[in-house]
Short mmCIF file of C-alpha atoms and ligand atoms in Angstrom, two decimals:
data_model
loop_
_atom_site.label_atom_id
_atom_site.label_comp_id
_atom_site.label_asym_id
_atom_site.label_seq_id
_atom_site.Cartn_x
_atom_site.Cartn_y
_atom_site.Cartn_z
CA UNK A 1 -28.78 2.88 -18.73
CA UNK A 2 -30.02 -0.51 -17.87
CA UNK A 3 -28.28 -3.62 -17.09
CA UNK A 4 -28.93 -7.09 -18.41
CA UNK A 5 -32.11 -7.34 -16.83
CA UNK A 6 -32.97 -4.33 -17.33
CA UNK A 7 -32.84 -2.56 -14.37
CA UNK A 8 -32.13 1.01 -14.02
CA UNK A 9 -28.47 1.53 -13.37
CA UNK A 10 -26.21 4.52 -11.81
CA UNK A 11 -24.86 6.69 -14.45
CA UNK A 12 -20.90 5.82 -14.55
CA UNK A 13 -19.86 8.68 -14.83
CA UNK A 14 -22.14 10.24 -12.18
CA UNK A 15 -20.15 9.48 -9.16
CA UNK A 16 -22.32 9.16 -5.70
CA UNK A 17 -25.75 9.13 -7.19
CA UNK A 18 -27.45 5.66 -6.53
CA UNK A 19 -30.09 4.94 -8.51
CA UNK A 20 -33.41 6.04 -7.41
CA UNK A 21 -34.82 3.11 -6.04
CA UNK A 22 -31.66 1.40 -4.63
CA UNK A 23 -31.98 0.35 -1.54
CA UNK A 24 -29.41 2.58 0.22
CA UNK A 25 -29.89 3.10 3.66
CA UNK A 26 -28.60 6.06 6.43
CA UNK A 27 -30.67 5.81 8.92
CA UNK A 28 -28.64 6.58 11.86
CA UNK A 29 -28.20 3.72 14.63
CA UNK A 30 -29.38 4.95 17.74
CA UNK A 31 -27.06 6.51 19.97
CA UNK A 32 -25.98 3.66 22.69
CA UNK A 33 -27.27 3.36 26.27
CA UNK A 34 -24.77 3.49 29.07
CA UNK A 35 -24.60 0.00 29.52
CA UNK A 36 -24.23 -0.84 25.55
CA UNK A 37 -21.36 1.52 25.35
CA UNK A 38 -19.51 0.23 28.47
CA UNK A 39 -20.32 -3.28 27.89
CA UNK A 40 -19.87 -3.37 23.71
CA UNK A 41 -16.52 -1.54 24.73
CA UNK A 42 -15.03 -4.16 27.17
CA UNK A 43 -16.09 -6.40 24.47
CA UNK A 44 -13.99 -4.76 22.05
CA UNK A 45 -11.00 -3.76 23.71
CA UNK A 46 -10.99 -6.57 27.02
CA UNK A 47 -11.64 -4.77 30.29
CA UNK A 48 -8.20 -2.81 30.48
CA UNK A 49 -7.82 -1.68 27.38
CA UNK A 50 -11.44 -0.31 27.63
CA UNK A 51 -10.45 1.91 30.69
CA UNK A 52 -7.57 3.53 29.02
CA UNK A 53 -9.15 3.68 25.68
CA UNK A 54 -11.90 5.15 26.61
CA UNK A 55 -10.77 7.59 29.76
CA UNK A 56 -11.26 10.97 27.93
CA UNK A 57 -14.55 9.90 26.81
CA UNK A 58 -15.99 8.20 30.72
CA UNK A 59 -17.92 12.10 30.60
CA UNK A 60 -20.47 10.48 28.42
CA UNK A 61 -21.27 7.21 30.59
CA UNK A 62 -20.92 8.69 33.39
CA UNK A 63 -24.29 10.84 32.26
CA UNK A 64 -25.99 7.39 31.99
CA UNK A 65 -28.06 8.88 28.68
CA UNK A 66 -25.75 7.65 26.05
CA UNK A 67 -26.71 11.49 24.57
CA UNK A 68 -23.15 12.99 23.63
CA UNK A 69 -25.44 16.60 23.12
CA UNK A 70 -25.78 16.25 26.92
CA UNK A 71 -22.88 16.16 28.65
CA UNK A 72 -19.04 18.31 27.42
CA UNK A 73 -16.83 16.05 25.06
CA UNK A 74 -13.41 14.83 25.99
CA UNK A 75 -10.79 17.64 26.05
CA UNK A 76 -8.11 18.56 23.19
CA UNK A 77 -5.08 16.59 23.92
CA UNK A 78 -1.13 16.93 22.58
CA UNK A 79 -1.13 14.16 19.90
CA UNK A 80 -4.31 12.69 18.57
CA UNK A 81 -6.26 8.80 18.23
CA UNK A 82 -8.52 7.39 16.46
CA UNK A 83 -12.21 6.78 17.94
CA UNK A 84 -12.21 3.76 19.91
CA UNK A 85 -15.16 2.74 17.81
CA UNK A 86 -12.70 2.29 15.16
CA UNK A 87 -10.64 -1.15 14.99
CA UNK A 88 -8.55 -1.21 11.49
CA UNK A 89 -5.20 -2.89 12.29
CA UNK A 90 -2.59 -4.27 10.51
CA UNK A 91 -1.92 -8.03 9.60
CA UNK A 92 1.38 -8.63 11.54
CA UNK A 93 4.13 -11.62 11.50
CA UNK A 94 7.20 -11.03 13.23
CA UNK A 95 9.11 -9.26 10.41
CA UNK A 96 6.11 -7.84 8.37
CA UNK A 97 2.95 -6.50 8.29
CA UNK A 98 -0.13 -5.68 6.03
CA UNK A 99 -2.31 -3.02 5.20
CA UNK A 100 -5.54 -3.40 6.03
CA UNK A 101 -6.43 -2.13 2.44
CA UNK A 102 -10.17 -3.04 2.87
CA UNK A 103 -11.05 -0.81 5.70
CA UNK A 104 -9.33 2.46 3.54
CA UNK A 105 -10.64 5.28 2.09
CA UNK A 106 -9.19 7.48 -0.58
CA UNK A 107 -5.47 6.93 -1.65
CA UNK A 108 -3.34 7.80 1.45
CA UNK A 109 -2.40 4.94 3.76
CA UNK A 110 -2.69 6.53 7.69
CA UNK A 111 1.06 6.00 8.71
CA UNK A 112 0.29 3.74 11.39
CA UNK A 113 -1.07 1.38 9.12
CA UNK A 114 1.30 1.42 6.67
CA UNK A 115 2.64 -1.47 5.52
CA UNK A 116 6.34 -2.74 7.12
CA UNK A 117 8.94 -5.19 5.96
CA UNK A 118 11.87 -5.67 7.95
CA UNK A 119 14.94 -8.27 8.15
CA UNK A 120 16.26 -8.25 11.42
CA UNK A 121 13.97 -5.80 13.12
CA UNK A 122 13.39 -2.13 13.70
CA UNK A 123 16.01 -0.47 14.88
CA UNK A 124 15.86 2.60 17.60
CA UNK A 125 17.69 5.34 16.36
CA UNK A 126 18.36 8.99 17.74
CA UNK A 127 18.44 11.37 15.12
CA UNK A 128 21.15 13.25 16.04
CA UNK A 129 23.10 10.84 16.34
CA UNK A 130 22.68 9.18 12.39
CA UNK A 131 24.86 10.09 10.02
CA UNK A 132 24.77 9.47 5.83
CA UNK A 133 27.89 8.95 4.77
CA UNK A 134 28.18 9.40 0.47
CA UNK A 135 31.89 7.71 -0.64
CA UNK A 136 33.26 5.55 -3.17
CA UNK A 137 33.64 6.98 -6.90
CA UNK A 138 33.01 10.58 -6.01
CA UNK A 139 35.46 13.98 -5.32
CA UNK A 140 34.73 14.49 -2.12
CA UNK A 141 33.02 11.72 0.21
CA UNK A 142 30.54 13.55 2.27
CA UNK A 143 29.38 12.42 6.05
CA UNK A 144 26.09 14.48 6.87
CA UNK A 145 23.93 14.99 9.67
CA UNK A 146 19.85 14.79 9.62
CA UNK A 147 19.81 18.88 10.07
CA UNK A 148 22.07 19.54 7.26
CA UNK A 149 20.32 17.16 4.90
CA UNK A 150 17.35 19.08 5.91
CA UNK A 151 18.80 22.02 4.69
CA UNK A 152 18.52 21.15 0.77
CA UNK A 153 15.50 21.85 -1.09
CA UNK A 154 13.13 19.76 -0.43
CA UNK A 155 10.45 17.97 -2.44
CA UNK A 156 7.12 16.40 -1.27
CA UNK A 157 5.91 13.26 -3.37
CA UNK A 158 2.77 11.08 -3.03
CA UNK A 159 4.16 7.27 -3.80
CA UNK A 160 3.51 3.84 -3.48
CA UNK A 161 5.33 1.54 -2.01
CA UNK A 162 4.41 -2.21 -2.89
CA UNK A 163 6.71 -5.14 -1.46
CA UNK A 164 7.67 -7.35 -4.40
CA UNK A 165 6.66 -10.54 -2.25
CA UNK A 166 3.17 -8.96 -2.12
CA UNK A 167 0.74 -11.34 -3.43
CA UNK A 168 3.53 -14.12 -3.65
CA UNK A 169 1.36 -17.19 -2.44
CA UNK A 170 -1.20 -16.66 -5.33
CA UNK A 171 1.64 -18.40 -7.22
CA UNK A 172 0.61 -21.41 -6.32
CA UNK A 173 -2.89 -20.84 -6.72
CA UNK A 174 -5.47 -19.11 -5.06
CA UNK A 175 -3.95 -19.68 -1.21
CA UNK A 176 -4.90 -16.29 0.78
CA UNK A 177 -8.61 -15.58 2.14
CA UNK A 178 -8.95 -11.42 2.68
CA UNK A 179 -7.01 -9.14 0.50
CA UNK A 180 -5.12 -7.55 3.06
CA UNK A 181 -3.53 -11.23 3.57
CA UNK A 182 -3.43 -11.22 0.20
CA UNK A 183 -2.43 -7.81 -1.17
CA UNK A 184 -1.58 -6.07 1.83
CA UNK A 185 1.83 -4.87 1.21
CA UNK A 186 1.20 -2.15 -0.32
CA UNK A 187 0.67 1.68 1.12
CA UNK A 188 0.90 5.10 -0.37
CA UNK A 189 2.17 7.82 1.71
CA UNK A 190 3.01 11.21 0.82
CA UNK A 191 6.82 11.44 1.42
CA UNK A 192 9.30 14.13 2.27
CA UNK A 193 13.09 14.90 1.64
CA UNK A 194 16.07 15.67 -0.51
CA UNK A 195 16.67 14.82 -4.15
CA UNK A 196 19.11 11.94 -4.62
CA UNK A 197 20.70 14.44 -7.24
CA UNK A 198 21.12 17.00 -4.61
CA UNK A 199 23.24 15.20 -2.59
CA UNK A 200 25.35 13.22 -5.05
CA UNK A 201 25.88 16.63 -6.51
CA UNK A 202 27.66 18.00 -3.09
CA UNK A 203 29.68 15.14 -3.45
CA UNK A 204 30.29 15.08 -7.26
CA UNK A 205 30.25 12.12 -9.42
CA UNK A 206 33.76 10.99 -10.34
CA UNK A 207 34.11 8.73 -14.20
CA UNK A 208 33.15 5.14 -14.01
CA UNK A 209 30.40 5.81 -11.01
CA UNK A 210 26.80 3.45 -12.19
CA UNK A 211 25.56 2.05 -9.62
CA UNK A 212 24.94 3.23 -6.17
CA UNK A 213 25.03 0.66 -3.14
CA UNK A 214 22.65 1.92 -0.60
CA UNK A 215 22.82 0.69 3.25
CA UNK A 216 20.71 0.33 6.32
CA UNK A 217 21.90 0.54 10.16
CA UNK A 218 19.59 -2.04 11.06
CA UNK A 219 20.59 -5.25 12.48
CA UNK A 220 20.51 -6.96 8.84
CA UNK A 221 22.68 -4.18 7.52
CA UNK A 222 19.90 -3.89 4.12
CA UNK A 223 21.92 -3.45 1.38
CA UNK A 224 21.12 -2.79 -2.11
CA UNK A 225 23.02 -1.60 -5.49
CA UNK A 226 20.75 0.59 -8.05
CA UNK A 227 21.55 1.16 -11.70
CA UNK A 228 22.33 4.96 -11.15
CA UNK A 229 21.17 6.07 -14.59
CA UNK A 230 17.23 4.35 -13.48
CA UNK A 231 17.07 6.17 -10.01
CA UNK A 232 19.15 9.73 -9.97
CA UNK A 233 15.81 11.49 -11.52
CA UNK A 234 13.77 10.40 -9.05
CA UNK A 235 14.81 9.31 -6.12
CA UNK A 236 14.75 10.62 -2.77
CA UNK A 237 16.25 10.70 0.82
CA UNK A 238 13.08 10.98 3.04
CA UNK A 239 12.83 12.41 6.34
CA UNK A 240 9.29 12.79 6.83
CA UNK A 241 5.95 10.71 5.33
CA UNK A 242 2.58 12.45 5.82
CA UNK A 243 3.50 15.15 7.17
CA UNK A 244 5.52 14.27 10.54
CA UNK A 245 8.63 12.48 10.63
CA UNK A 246 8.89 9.03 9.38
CA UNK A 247 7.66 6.08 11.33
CA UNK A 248 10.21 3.43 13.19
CA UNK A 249 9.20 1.22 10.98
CA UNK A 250 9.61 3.19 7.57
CA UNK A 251 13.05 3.99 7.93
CA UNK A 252 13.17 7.26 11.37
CA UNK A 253 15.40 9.19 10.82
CA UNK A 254 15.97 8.91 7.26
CA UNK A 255 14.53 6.14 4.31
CA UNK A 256 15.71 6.21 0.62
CA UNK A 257 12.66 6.47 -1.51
CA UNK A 258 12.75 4.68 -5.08
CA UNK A 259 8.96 5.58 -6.62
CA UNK A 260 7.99 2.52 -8.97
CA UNK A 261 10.71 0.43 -7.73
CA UNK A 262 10.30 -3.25 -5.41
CA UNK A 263 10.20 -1.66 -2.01
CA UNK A 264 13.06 -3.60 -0.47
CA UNK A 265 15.40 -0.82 -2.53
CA UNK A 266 13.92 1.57 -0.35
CA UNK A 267 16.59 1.00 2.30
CA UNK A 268 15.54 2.40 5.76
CA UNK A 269 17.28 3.47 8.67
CA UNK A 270 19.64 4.37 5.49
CA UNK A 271 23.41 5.21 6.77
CA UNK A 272 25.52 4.87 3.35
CA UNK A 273 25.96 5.19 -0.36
CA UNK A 274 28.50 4.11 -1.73
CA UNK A 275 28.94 4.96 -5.67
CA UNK A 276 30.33 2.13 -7.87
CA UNK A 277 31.70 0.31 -11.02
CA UNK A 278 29.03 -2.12 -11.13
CA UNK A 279 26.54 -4.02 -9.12
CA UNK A 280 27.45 -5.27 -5.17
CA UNK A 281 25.97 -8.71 -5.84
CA UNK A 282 25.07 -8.87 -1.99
CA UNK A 283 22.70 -11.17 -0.30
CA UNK A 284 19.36 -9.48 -1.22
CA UNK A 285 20.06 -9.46 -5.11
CA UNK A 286 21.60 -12.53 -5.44
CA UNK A 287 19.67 -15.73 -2.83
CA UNK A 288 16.71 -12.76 -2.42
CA UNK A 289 14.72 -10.94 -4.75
CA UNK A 290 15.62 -13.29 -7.46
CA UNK A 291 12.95 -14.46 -9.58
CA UNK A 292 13.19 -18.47 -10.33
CA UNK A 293 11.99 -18.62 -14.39
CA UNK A 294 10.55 -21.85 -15.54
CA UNK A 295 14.06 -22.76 -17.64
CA UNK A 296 15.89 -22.94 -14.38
CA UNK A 297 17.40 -19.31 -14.91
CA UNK A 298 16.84 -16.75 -12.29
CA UNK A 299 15.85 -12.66 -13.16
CA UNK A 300 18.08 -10.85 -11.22
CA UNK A 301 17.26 -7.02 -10.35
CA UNK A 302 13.73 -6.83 -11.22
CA UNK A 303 12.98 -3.48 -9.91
CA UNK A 304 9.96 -2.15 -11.47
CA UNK A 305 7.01 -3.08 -9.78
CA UNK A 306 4.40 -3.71 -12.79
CA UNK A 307 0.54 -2.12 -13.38
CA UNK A 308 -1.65 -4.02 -10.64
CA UNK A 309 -5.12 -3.25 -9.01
CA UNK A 310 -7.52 -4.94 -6.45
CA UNK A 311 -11.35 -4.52 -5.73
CA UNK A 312 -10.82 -3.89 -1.53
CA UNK A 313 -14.65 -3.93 -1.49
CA UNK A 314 -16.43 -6.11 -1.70
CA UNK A 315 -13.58 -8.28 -0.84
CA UNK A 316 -12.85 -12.09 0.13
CA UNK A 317 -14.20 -12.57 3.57
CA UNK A 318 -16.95 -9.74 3.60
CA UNK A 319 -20.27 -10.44 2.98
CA UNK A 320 -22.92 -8.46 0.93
CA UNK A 321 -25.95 -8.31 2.98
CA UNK A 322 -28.57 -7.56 0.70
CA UNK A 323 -29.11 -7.06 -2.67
CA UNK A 324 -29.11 -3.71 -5.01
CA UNK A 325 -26.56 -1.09 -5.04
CA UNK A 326 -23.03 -1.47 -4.71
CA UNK A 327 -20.22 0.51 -5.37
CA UNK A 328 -17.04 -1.74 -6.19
CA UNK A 329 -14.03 -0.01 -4.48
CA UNK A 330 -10.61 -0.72 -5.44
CA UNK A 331 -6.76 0.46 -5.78
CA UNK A 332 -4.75 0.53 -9.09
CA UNK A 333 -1.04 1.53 -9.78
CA UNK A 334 1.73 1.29 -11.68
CA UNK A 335 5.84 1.33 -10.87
CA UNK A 336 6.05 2.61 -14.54
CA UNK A 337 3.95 5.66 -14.38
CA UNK A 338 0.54 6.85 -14.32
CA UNK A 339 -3.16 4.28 -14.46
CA UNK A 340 -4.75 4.82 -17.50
CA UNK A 341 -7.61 3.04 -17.16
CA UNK A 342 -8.95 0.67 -14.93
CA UNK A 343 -11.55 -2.00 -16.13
CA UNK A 344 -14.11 -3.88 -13.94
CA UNK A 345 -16.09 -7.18 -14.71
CA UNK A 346 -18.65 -8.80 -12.53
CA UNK A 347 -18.76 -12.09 -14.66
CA UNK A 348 -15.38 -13.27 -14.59
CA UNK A 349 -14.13 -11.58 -17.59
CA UNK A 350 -16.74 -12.19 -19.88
CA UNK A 351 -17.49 -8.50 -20.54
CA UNK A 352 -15.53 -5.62 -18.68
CA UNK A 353 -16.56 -1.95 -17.94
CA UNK A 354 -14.82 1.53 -17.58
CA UNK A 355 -14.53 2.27 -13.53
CA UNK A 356 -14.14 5.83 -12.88
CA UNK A 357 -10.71 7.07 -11.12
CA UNK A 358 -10.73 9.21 -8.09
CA UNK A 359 -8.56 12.41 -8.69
CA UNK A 360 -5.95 12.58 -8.34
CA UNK A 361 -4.34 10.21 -10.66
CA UNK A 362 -0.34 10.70 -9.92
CA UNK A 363 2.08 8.53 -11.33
CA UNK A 364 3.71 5.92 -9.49
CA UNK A 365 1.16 6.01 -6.76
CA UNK A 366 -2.41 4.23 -5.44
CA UNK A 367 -5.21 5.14 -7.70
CA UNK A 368 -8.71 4.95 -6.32
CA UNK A 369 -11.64 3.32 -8.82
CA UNK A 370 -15.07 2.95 -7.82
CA UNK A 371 -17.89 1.42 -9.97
CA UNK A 372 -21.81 1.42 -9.76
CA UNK A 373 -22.59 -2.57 -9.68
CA UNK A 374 -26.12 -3.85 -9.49
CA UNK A 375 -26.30 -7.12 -7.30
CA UNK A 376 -29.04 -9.13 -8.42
CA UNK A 377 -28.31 -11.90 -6.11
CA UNK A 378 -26.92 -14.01 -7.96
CA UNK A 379 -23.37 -16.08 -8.34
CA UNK A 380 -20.83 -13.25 -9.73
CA UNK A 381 -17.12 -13.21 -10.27
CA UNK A 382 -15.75 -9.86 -9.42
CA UNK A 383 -12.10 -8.37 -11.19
CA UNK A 384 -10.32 -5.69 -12.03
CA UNK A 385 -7.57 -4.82 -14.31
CA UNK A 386 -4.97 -2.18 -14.92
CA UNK A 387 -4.16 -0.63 -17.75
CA UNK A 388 -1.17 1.85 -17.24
CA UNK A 389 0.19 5.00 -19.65
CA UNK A 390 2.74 2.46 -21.45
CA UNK A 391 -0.38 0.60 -22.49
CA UNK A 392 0.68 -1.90 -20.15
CA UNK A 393 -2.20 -4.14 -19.32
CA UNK A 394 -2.43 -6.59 -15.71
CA UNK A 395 -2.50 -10.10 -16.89
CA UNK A 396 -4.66 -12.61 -16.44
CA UNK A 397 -3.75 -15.54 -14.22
CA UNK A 398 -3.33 -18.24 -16.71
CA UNK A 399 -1.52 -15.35 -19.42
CA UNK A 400 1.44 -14.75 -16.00
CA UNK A 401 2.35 -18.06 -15.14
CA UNK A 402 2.65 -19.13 -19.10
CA UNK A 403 5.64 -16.73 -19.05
CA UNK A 404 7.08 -17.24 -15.26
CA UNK A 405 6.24 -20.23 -14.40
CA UNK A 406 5.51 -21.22 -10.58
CA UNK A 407 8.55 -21.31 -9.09
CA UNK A 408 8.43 -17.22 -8.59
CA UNK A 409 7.47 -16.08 -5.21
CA UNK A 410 7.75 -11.87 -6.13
CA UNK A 411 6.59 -9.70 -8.58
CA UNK A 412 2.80 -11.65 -8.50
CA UNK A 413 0.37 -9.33 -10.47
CA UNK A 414 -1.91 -11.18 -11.82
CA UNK A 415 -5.74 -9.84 -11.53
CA UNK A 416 -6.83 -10.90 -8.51
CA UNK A 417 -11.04 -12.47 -8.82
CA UNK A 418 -13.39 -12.61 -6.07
CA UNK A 419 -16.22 -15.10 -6.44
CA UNK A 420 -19.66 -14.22 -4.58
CA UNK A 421 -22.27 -16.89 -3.98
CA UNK A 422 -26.15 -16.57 -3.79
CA UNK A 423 -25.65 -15.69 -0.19
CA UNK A 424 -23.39 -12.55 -0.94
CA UNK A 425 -20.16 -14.51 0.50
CA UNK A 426 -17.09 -13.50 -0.96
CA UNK A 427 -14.20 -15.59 -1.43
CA UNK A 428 -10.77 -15.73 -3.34
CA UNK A 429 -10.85 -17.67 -6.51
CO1 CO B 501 12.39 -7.92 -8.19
#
């Protein structure tokens, strides 16, 4: 396989196999000297940070050689950190925060990275102390603590969730410089709890009940209403997310979990549902999470969250430091089911190739794609685009905003392109 100028190029389909004369280095860096370590960690961290940081670990500059083979490692501890060499964070604002999507691996989001969106705050809750209470158009209205709801069978689901504001700048152009400002929003977590079904079964469904107002005990009071027939299948009441119990800031002690839906109907901190006629109209589906369409007219209860992808690497504000092999590195997913196919071009959509997918490929959650790219060193414009099992295809730029307008600020999904100049800068446009 050769590309245009006939160079030899990775087999696609050959994952991890660079070709032969790529210029793919792993040489080890030299282990650091007592000083580098203590210095490059004040650095950093700042001075403080650097002492508590790196306590378990003072063993190895005490020893002066910088050699961790001569000298015991730190000791096992109760709940477990990253290396202090490692410096990932999130993107915060007061009332959100991003992903830092091109520092990942795999599909899983580490839970304290995940993404967070909250409207007045997260709220500190002891868990035995919540309560769900079910009411409204049902036979018997149900009030139930954490440990009973923990009693139902549970279920274990690896999702996405993806903020419909994600990407909402890129409206108006391209505005945002890295894509975790960009496309940071968006986290996958495997999630753990009770079927929706289960529970509204205890209670039982009375005649005329369609929609189901959900409700958070946090300082906004998040409130929602969801078309019942769209969410009983698959929704859940989650107590846990990789593993542990959920995060503060995803909901402790219990979220509801929509897969495929805007994330906002994911209420946290969740406290009621209440089964109704018809929708609640409340604040978040009528002045929020509205979509403004170009005739004046708004969408109203635009809950699927449409096929979408991103190349996290490389990525607007990295650089590509020399020239040969790359692997482009990206995320696809769909609110409507599983990715298909995922297509990659490195000359602005001129001509588009196959990128493999990572298993596994689950519906309604992050897909990994990787492909084998050649950088001559030359002026390329990297996308990617999402094809999901509806056929479903991620529009172009120009193709979006015929249909929507500008005036939209959720529900952006356009492909995202990353230019890269002679110097192996990359940059949104
Ligand atoms: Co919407």
């Amino acid at each position: 396989m050769t590309d245009k100028d006939g160079k030899s190029m990775p087999n696609e389909r050959e994952p991890g196999v660079p070709s032969r004369d790529a210029p793919v280095t792993t040489r080890p860096k030299e282990p650091p000297t007592r000083r580098a370590f203590l210095t490059g960690a004040t650095s950093l961290f700042g001075a403080a940070a650097a002492h508590v940081l790196l306590a378990p670990f003072l063993g190895h500059a005490a020893n002066g050689s910088g050699d961790p083979t001569r000298v015991p490692g730190a000791l096992a501890t109760e709940y477990g950190r990253r290396s202090p060499f490692e410096r990932a964070k999130r993107l915060t604002k007061p009332q959100r925060s991003r992903t830092p999507l091109q520092d990942l691996h795999g599909i899983v989001t580490p839970s304290a990275l995940h993404f967070e969106r909250h409207h007045n705050g997260v709220p500190l809750i002891d868990p035995a102390k919540h309560r769900l209470l079910v009411h409204g158009l049902v036979e018997r209205p149900l009030l139930f603590t954490l440990a009973e709801l923990k009693r139902f069978p549970s279920i274990s689901r690896l999702v996405f969730i993806e903020c419909s504001g994600n990407s909402g700048k890129e409206w108006k152009g391209p505005k945002g410089k890295t894509v975790q400002e960009i496309h940071g929003l968006t986290s996958t977590s495997e999630w753990t709890g009770v079927r929706l079904s289960t529970v509204l079964s205890e209670a039982g469904l009375t005649p005329g009940a369609a929609w189901m107002l959900a409700e958070g005990s946090d300082a906004a009071a998040m409130t929602r209403s969801l078309p019942l027939n769209r969410v009983l299948d698959e929704a859940l009441l989650c107590y846990a997310q990789n593993g542990e119990p959920l995060r503060p800031e995803q909901g402790y002690p219990l979220r509801l979990l929509v897969p495929g839906y805007e994330g906002n109907t994911c209420i946290k901190w969740l406290r009621r549902l209440k089964l109704v006629a018809s929708p609640m109209m409340t604040r978040e589906e009528t002045s929020k999470y509205t979509d403004l369409m170009p005739d004046g007219t708004a969408r109203q209860f635009t809950f699927d969250m449409e096929a979408k992808s991103v190349i996290t690497a490389p990525s607007g504000g990295q650089r590509l430091k020399k020239t040969g092999y790359v692997e482009i590195r990206g995320l696809a997913w769909s609110g409507r089911g599983r990715v298909e196919k995922v297509e990659v071009s490195v000359d602005g959509g001129k001509n588009w190739r196959t990128a493999r997918l990572q298993a596994p490929v689950l519906p309604k959650c992050h897909t990994r794609f990787c492909l084998d790219w050649w950088w001559d060193g030359g002026k390329a414009v990297l996308q990617s685009r999402c094809i999901d099992e509806t056929g479903y295809r991620q529009p172009a730029r120009q193709d979006l905003v015929e249909v929507r307008g500008t005036n939209s600020y959720y529900h952006y999904n356009a492909i995202q392109s990353w230019q890269i100049d002679e110097a192996g800068n990359v940059r949104n446009g």
